[in-house]
Short mmCIF file of N, CA and C in Angstrom, two decimals:
data_model
loop_
_atom_site.label_atom_id
_atom_site.label_comp_id
_atom_site.label_asym_id
_atom_site.label_seq_id
_atom_site.Cartn_x
_atom_site.Cartn_y
_atom_site.Cartn_z
N MET A 1 77.09 102.82 104.50
CA MET A 1 78.30 103.34 105.11
C MET A 1 79.04 104.18 104.06
N SER A 2 79.49 105.37 104.45
CA SER A 2 80.20 106.23 103.52
C SER A 2 81.58 105.66 103.21
N SER A 3 82.14 106.07 102.09
CA SER A 3 83.46 105.57 101.72
C SER A 3 84.52 106.02 102.73
N PHE A 4 84.34 107.21 103.33
CA PHE A 4 85.30 107.67 104.33
C PHE A 4 85.17 106.85 105.61
N THR A 5 83.97 106.52 106.01
CA THR A 5 83.77 105.68 107.20
C THR A 5 84.43 104.32 106.98
N ALA A 6 84.28 103.77 105.80
CA ALA A 6 84.91 102.48 105.47
C ALA A 6 86.44 102.62 105.52
N LEU A 7 86.96 103.73 105.00
CA LEU A 7 88.40 103.97 105.05
C LEU A 7 88.88 104.03 106.51
N MET A 8 88.16 104.75 107.35
CA MET A 8 88.57 104.88 108.75
C MET A 8 88.53 103.52 109.46
N LYS A 9 87.52 102.72 109.18
CA LYS A 9 87.45 101.38 109.78
C LYS A 9 88.64 100.53 109.33
N LYS A 10 88.98 100.65 108.05
CA LYS A 10 90.13 99.92 107.52
C LYS A 10 91.41 100.35 108.23
N LEU A 11 91.58 101.66 108.42
CA LEU A 11 92.78 102.18 109.07
C LEU A 11 92.84 101.80 110.54
N GLU A 12 91.69 101.81 111.22
CA GLU A 12 91.64 101.44 112.63
C GLU A 12 92.05 99.99 112.85
N SER A 13 91.72 99.12 111.90
CA SER A 13 92.05 97.71 112.05
C SER A 13 93.41 97.35 111.42
N SER A 14 94.09 98.35 110.89
CA SER A 14 95.38 98.14 110.24
C SER A 14 96.47 97.83 111.27
N LYS A 15 97.50 97.15 110.83
CA LYS A 15 98.65 96.88 111.69
C LYS A 15 99.52 98.13 111.83
N ILE A 16 99.32 99.09 110.97
CA ILE A 16 100.07 100.34 111.01
C ILE A 16 99.36 101.30 111.96
N ASP A 17 100.13 101.98 112.78
CA ASP A 17 99.57 102.93 113.74
C ASP A 17 99.38 104.27 113.03
N HIS A 18 98.21 104.46 112.41
CA HIS A 18 97.92 105.70 111.68
C HIS A 18 97.47 106.80 112.64
N ASN A 19 97.80 108.04 112.28
CA ASN A 19 97.34 109.20 113.03
C ASN A 19 95.94 109.53 112.49
N LEU A 20 94.92 108.97 113.12
CA LEU A 20 93.55 109.11 112.64
C LEU A 20 93.05 110.55 112.74
N ASP A 21 93.53 111.30 113.73
CA ASP A 21 93.13 112.71 113.84
C ASP A 21 93.62 113.51 112.63
N MET A 22 94.86 113.25 112.22
CA MET A 22 95.41 113.96 111.05
C MET A 22 94.63 113.57 109.79
N ILE A 23 94.28 112.31 109.68
CA ILE A 23 93.53 111.84 108.52
C ILE A 23 92.14 112.47 108.48
N MET A 24 91.49 112.56 109.63
CA MET A 24 90.18 113.21 109.67
C MET A 24 90.29 114.70 109.34
N GLN A 25 91.36 115.35 109.80
CA GLN A 25 91.58 116.76 109.48
C GLN A 25 91.78 116.94 107.97
N ALA A 26 92.57 116.06 107.38
CA ALA A 26 92.81 116.13 105.93
C ALA A 26 91.52 115.90 105.16
N TYR A 27 90.73 114.96 105.62
CA TYR A 27 89.44 114.69 104.98
C TYR A 27 88.56 115.94 105.01
N GLN A 28 88.51 116.61 106.15
CA GLN A 28 87.68 117.81 106.24
C GLN A 28 88.18 118.92 105.31
N ILE A 29 89.49 119.05 105.21
CA ILE A 29 90.07 120.03 104.27
C ILE A 29 89.64 119.68 102.85
N ALA A 30 89.73 118.39 102.51
CA ALA A 30 89.35 117.95 101.16
C ALA A 30 87.86 118.16 100.92
N VAL A 31 87.03 117.84 101.90
CA VAL A 31 85.58 118.04 101.77
C VAL A 31 85.29 119.52 101.51
N ASP A 32 85.91 120.40 102.30
CA ASP A 32 85.70 121.84 102.12
C ASP A 32 86.17 122.30 100.74
N SER A 33 87.28 121.75 100.29
CA SER A 33 87.85 122.13 99.00
C SER A 33 86.98 121.69 97.82
N HIS A 34 86.35 120.51 97.96
CA HIS A 34 85.57 119.94 96.86
C HIS A 34 84.07 120.15 97.02
N GLN A 35 83.68 120.98 97.97
CA GLN A 35 82.26 121.22 98.25
C GLN A 35 81.50 121.58 96.97
N GLY A 36 80.46 120.82 96.68
CA GLY A 36 79.62 121.09 95.52
C GLY A 36 80.18 120.60 94.19
N THR A 37 81.37 120.01 94.20
CA THR A 37 81.99 119.52 92.97
C THR A 37 81.61 118.06 92.75
N VAL A 38 81.26 117.74 91.51
CA VAL A 38 80.91 116.36 91.19
C VAL A 38 81.78 115.85 90.05
N GLN A 39 81.95 114.54 90.01
CA GLN A 39 82.67 113.90 88.92
C GLN A 39 81.75 113.84 87.70
N THR A 40 82.30 113.50 86.56
CA THR A 40 81.48 113.40 85.35
C THR A 40 80.38 112.37 85.51
N SER A 41 80.58 111.40 86.40
CA SER A 41 79.58 110.37 86.65
C SER A 41 78.43 110.89 87.52
N GLY A 42 78.61 112.08 88.10
CA GLY A 42 77.61 112.63 88.99
C GLY A 42 77.89 112.35 90.46
N GLU A 43 78.89 111.51 90.74
CA GLU A 43 79.27 111.20 92.11
C GLU A 43 79.97 112.42 92.73
N PRO A 44 79.85 112.58 94.05
CA PRO A 44 80.59 113.68 94.70
C PRO A 44 82.09 113.52 94.44
N TYR A 45 82.76 114.62 94.16
CA TYR A 45 84.18 114.54 93.82
C TYR A 45 85.01 113.99 94.97
N ILE A 46 84.59 114.23 96.21
CA ILE A 46 85.35 113.77 97.37
C ILE A 46 85.53 112.25 97.35
N ASP A 47 84.64 111.53 96.68
CA ASP A 47 84.77 110.08 96.59
C ASP A 47 86.06 109.66 95.91
N TYR A 48 86.56 110.49 95.00
CA TYR A 48 87.78 110.18 94.27
C TYR A 48 89.00 110.13 95.19
N PRO A 49 89.33 111.22 95.93
CA PRO A 49 90.48 111.12 96.83
C PRO A 49 90.31 110.08 97.94
N VAL A 50 89.08 109.87 98.40
CA VAL A 50 88.85 108.86 99.43
C VAL A 50 89.13 107.47 98.86
N SER A 51 88.74 107.23 97.62
CA SER A 51 89.01 105.95 96.97
C SER A 51 90.51 105.71 96.82
N VAL A 52 91.24 106.74 96.41
CA VAL A 52 92.69 106.61 96.28
C VAL A 52 93.31 106.36 97.66
N ALA A 53 92.85 107.08 98.69
CA ALA A 53 93.36 106.87 100.05
C ALA A 53 93.09 105.44 100.52
N SER A 54 91.95 104.89 100.13
CA SER A 54 91.63 103.52 100.51
C SER A 54 92.58 102.52 99.85
N ILE A 55 92.91 102.76 98.59
CA ILE A 55 93.88 101.89 97.89
C ILE A 55 95.24 102.00 98.57
N VAL A 56 95.64 103.23 98.92
CA VAL A 56 96.91 103.47 99.61
C VAL A 56 96.93 102.72 100.95
N ALA A 57 95.82 102.75 101.67
CA ALA A 57 95.73 102.03 102.94
C ALA A 57 95.88 100.52 102.71
N ASP A 58 95.27 100.01 101.64
CA ASP A 58 95.41 98.58 101.31
C ASP A 58 96.86 98.21 101.03
N MET A 59 97.62 99.18 100.52
CA MET A 59 99.03 98.95 100.22
C MET A 59 99.90 98.99 101.49
N GLY A 60 99.32 99.41 102.61
CA GLY A 60 100.07 99.45 103.86
C GLY A 60 100.98 100.66 104.00
N LEU A 61 100.63 101.74 103.30
CA LEU A 61 101.46 102.94 103.37
C LEU A 61 101.11 103.77 104.60
N ASP A 62 102.00 104.67 104.96
CA ASP A 62 101.88 105.41 106.22
C ASP A 62 100.85 106.54 106.18
N THR A 63 100.65 107.15 107.34
CA THR A 63 99.68 108.24 107.48
C THR A 63 99.93 109.37 106.50
N SER A 64 101.18 109.76 106.31
CA SER A 64 101.47 110.87 105.41
C SER A 64 101.00 110.61 103.99
N VAL A 65 101.11 109.37 103.54
CA VAL A 65 100.68 109.04 102.18
C VAL A 65 99.15 109.01 102.11
N VAL A 66 98.50 108.50 103.15
CA VAL A 66 97.03 108.50 103.18
C VAL A 66 96.53 109.95 103.15
N VAL A 67 97.14 110.81 103.96
CA VAL A 67 96.76 112.23 103.99
C VAL A 67 97.02 112.89 102.64
N THR A 68 98.15 112.58 102.04
CA THR A 68 98.47 113.13 100.73
C THR A 68 97.43 112.70 99.69
N ALA A 69 97.01 111.44 99.76
CA ALA A 69 95.97 110.96 98.84
C ALA A 69 94.69 111.76 98.98
N LEU A 70 94.37 112.15 100.21
CA LEU A 70 93.16 112.93 100.43
C LEU A 70 93.32 114.38 99.95
N LEU A 71 94.54 114.89 100.00
CA LEU A 71 94.75 116.32 99.75
C LEU A 71 95.30 116.71 98.39
N TYR A 72 95.91 115.80 97.65
CA TYR A 72 96.63 116.27 96.46
C TYR A 72 95.72 116.88 95.41
N GLU A 73 94.45 116.53 95.41
CA GLU A 73 93.53 117.16 94.47
C GLU A 73 93.11 118.56 94.94
N SER A 74 93.43 118.89 96.18
CA SER A 74 93.08 120.20 96.75
C SER A 74 94.26 121.17 96.69
N TRP A 75 95.38 120.73 96.15
CA TRP A 75 96.60 121.52 96.24
C TRP A 75 96.48 122.91 95.66
N SER A 76 95.69 123.09 94.64
CA SER A 76 95.58 124.41 94.03
C SER A 76 94.81 125.41 94.91
N ASP A 77 94.09 124.89 95.91
CA ASP A 77 93.35 125.75 96.83
C ASP A 77 94.22 126.29 97.96
N PHE A 78 95.43 125.72 98.11
CA PHE A 78 96.30 126.08 99.23
C PHE A 78 97.73 126.25 98.76
N THR A 79 98.47 127.08 99.47
CA THR A 79 99.90 127.16 99.22
C THR A 79 100.57 126.02 99.98
N ILE A 80 101.79 125.72 99.59
CA ILE A 80 102.54 124.69 100.31
C ILE A 80 102.69 125.11 101.77
N ALA A 81 102.90 126.40 102.02
CA ALA A 81 103.03 126.89 103.40
C ALA A 81 101.77 126.60 104.21
N GLU A 82 100.60 126.75 103.60
CA GLU A 82 99.35 126.45 104.31
C GLU A 82 99.23 124.96 104.61
N ILE A 83 99.67 124.13 103.66
CA ILE A 83 99.62 122.69 103.89
C ILE A 83 100.58 122.31 105.02
N VAL A 84 101.79 122.93 105.02
CA VAL A 84 102.73 122.67 106.11
C VAL A 84 102.09 123.02 107.45
N LYS A 85 101.45 124.17 107.50
CA LYS A 85 100.83 124.63 108.75
C LYS A 85 99.72 123.68 109.21
N ARG A 86 98.94 123.16 108.26
CA ARG A 86 97.79 122.32 108.62
C ARG A 86 98.14 120.87 108.90
N VAL A 87 99.04 120.29 108.08
CA VAL A 87 99.31 118.85 108.24
C VAL A 87 100.79 118.49 108.23
N GLY A 88 101.67 119.47 108.18
CA GLY A 88 103.09 119.19 108.33
C GLY A 88 103.90 119.17 107.03
N GLU A 89 105.20 119.25 107.23
CA GLU A 89 106.14 119.32 106.10
C GLU A 89 106.18 118.06 105.27
N ASP A 90 106.09 116.91 105.93
CA ASP A 90 106.17 115.65 105.19
C ASP A 90 105.06 115.57 104.14
N VAL A 91 103.83 115.85 104.55
CA VAL A 91 102.70 115.80 103.63
C VAL A 91 102.84 116.89 102.57
N ALA A 92 103.23 118.09 102.97
CA ALA A 92 103.39 119.19 102.00
C ALA A 92 104.41 118.81 100.93
N GLY A 93 105.50 118.19 101.34
CA GLY A 93 106.50 117.75 100.37
C GLY A 93 105.96 116.69 99.42
N LEU A 94 105.21 115.74 99.97
CA LEU A 94 104.62 114.70 99.12
C LEU A 94 103.60 115.28 98.14
N VAL A 95 102.76 116.20 98.63
CA VAL A 95 101.77 116.85 97.75
C VAL A 95 102.48 117.59 96.62
N ASP A 96 103.51 118.34 96.98
CA ASP A 96 104.26 119.11 95.98
C ASP A 96 104.89 118.19 94.93
N TRP A 97 105.59 117.15 95.40
CA TRP A 97 106.22 116.22 94.46
C TRP A 97 105.19 115.48 93.61
N PHE A 98 104.12 115.05 94.24
CA PHE A 98 103.11 114.30 93.50
C PHE A 98 102.52 115.13 92.38
N ASN A 99 102.23 116.38 92.64
CA ASN A 99 101.64 117.21 91.61
C ASN A 99 102.63 117.57 90.51
N ARG A 100 103.90 117.65 90.85
CA ARG A 100 104.92 117.83 89.80
C ARG A 100 104.98 116.58 88.92
N LEU A 101 104.91 115.43 89.57
CA LEU A 101 104.96 114.17 88.84
C LEU A 101 103.75 114.00 87.93
N ARG A 102 102.58 114.40 88.39
CA ARG A 102 101.35 114.24 87.61
C ARG A 102 101.33 115.09 86.35
N ILE A 103 102.02 116.23 86.36
CA ILE A 103 102.00 117.09 85.16
C ILE A 103 103.14 116.78 84.21
N CYS A 104 104.00 115.85 84.60
CA CYS A 104 105.11 115.47 83.73
C CYS A 104 104.57 114.66 82.55
N PRO A 105 104.99 115.02 81.32
CA PRO A 105 104.55 114.23 80.16
C PRO A 105 104.98 112.77 80.29
N PRO A 106 104.09 111.84 79.93
CA PRO A 106 104.40 110.41 80.11
C PRO A 106 105.74 109.98 79.52
N GLN A 107 106.11 110.54 78.38
CA GLN A 107 107.36 110.13 77.75
C GLN A 107 108.58 110.56 78.58
N ASN A 108 108.41 111.51 79.49
CA ASN A 108 109.52 111.98 80.32
C ASN A 108 109.45 111.45 81.75
N LEU A 109 108.46 110.65 82.05
CA LEU A 109 108.19 110.24 83.42
C LEU A 109 109.37 109.49 84.04
N ASN A 110 109.89 108.49 83.37
CA ASN A 110 111.00 107.71 83.93
C ASN A 110 112.21 108.60 84.17
N HIS A 111 112.53 109.44 83.21
CA HIS A 111 113.66 110.36 83.38
C HIS A 111 113.43 111.29 84.56
N PHE A 112 112.23 111.82 84.67
CA PHE A 112 111.89 112.75 85.75
C PHE A 112 112.05 112.08 87.11
N ILE A 113 111.55 110.85 87.23
CA ILE A 113 111.64 110.13 88.50
C ILE A 113 113.10 109.89 88.88
N GLN A 114 113.91 109.49 87.93
CA GLN A 114 115.31 109.20 88.22
C GLN A 114 116.11 110.49 88.46
N ALA A 115 115.91 111.49 87.64
CA ALA A 115 116.69 112.72 87.74
C ALA A 115 116.37 113.51 89.01
N GLU A 116 115.13 113.46 89.42
CA GLU A 116 114.72 114.26 90.57
C GLU A 116 114.82 113.49 91.90
N SER A 117 115.20 112.23 91.84
CA SER A 117 115.30 111.41 93.05
C SER A 117 114.03 111.49 93.89
N ILE A 118 112.92 111.25 93.25
CA ILE A 118 111.63 111.33 93.91
C ILE A 118 111.49 110.20 94.92
N GLU A 119 110.99 110.55 96.06
CA GLU A 119 110.77 109.57 97.11
C GLU A 119 109.81 108.49 96.62
N ASP A 120 110.07 107.25 97.00
CA ASP A 120 109.27 106.14 96.50
C ASP A 120 107.80 106.23 96.93
N ARG A 121 107.50 106.89 98.05
CA ARG A 121 106.10 107.02 98.47
C ARG A 121 105.29 107.82 97.44
N VAL A 122 105.94 108.76 96.77
CA VAL A 122 105.25 109.55 95.75
C VAL A 122 104.90 108.67 94.56
N VAL A 123 105.84 107.86 94.14
CA VAL A 123 105.60 106.95 93.02
C VAL A 123 104.53 105.93 93.40
N LYS A 124 104.56 105.45 94.65
CA LYS A 124 103.55 104.49 95.10
C LYS A 124 102.16 105.12 95.15
N LEU A 125 102.09 106.41 95.34
CA LEU A 125 100.79 107.10 95.32
C LEU A 125 100.29 107.28 93.89
N LEU A 126 101.20 107.42 92.95
CA LEU A 126 100.80 107.58 91.55
C LEU A 126 100.03 106.36 91.05
N LEU A 127 100.44 105.19 91.46
CA LEU A 127 99.80 103.96 90.98
C LEU A 127 98.34 103.84 91.39
N PRO A 128 97.99 104.07 92.68
CA PRO A 128 96.56 104.04 93.03
C PRO A 128 95.76 105.13 92.33
N ASP A 129 96.38 106.29 92.12
CA ASP A 129 95.69 107.36 91.40
C ASP A 129 95.35 106.91 89.98
N LEU A 130 96.33 106.33 89.31
CA LEU A 130 96.10 105.85 87.94
C LEU A 130 95.10 104.70 87.93
N ARG A 131 95.17 103.84 88.94
CA ARG A 131 94.23 102.72 89.04
C ARG A 131 92.80 103.23 89.18
N HIS A 132 92.61 104.20 90.07
CA HIS A 132 91.26 104.74 90.25
C HIS A 132 90.78 105.43 88.98
N ARG A 133 91.64 106.23 88.37
CA ARG A 133 91.25 106.95 87.15
C ARG A 133 90.85 105.97 86.05
N SER A 134 91.64 104.90 85.88
CA SER A 134 91.33 103.95 84.81
C SER A 134 90.04 103.20 85.10
N ARG A 135 89.80 102.83 86.36
CA ARG A 135 88.53 102.18 86.72
C ARG A 135 87.35 103.10 86.44
N HIS A 136 87.51 104.36 86.80
CA HIS A 136 86.43 105.34 86.63
C HIS A 136 86.14 105.56 85.16
N VAL A 137 87.19 105.71 84.36
CA VAL A 137 87.00 105.93 82.92
C VAL A 137 86.37 104.70 82.27
N CYS A 138 86.88 103.52 82.58
CA CYS A 138 86.36 102.29 81.98
C CYS A 138 84.91 102.04 82.36
N ALA A 139 84.53 102.42 83.56
CA ALA A 139 83.15 102.21 84.00
C ALA A 139 82.16 103.08 83.23
N HIS A 140 82.65 104.14 82.63
CA HIS A 140 81.75 105.08 81.95
C HIS A 140 81.90 105.09 80.43
N ILE A 141 82.64 104.12 79.90
CA ILE A 141 82.76 103.97 78.45
C ILE A 141 81.59 103.14 77.97
N LYS A 142 80.89 103.66 77.01
CA LYS A 142 79.75 102.91 76.46
C LYS A 142 80.26 101.93 75.41
N PRO A 143 79.80 100.68 75.50
CA PRO A 143 80.27 99.65 74.53
C PRO A 143 79.78 99.93 73.13
#
């Protein structure tokens, strides 16, 4: 079973009423964006955003955050206006904020979060992203 199929099954059985059509649309955008791209491990790159989306789903977050998890790695391929057109303003705003947060130097992160009044869903998305990245890095460190 593919990781996306597992994610969709998880979302279908969730207590939260997710917009599965929007999630499938976001997945297709991400697949198209990452076509032919692989991680350093050799795994298809699309597995990374799907893994983060799965963690987000486990956290019980809404459709917009699941869609953002699938799309934030594709942000450089699209303008915010294109994201608004494809999946709406809420997701476009989350993608924009998340990517601003990701480029913030760690020593300024707390100040940035407080000063910019970042929505808590963006911060909640940062944690699964960091969790996935740390798992991926640790799995490939040679003892």
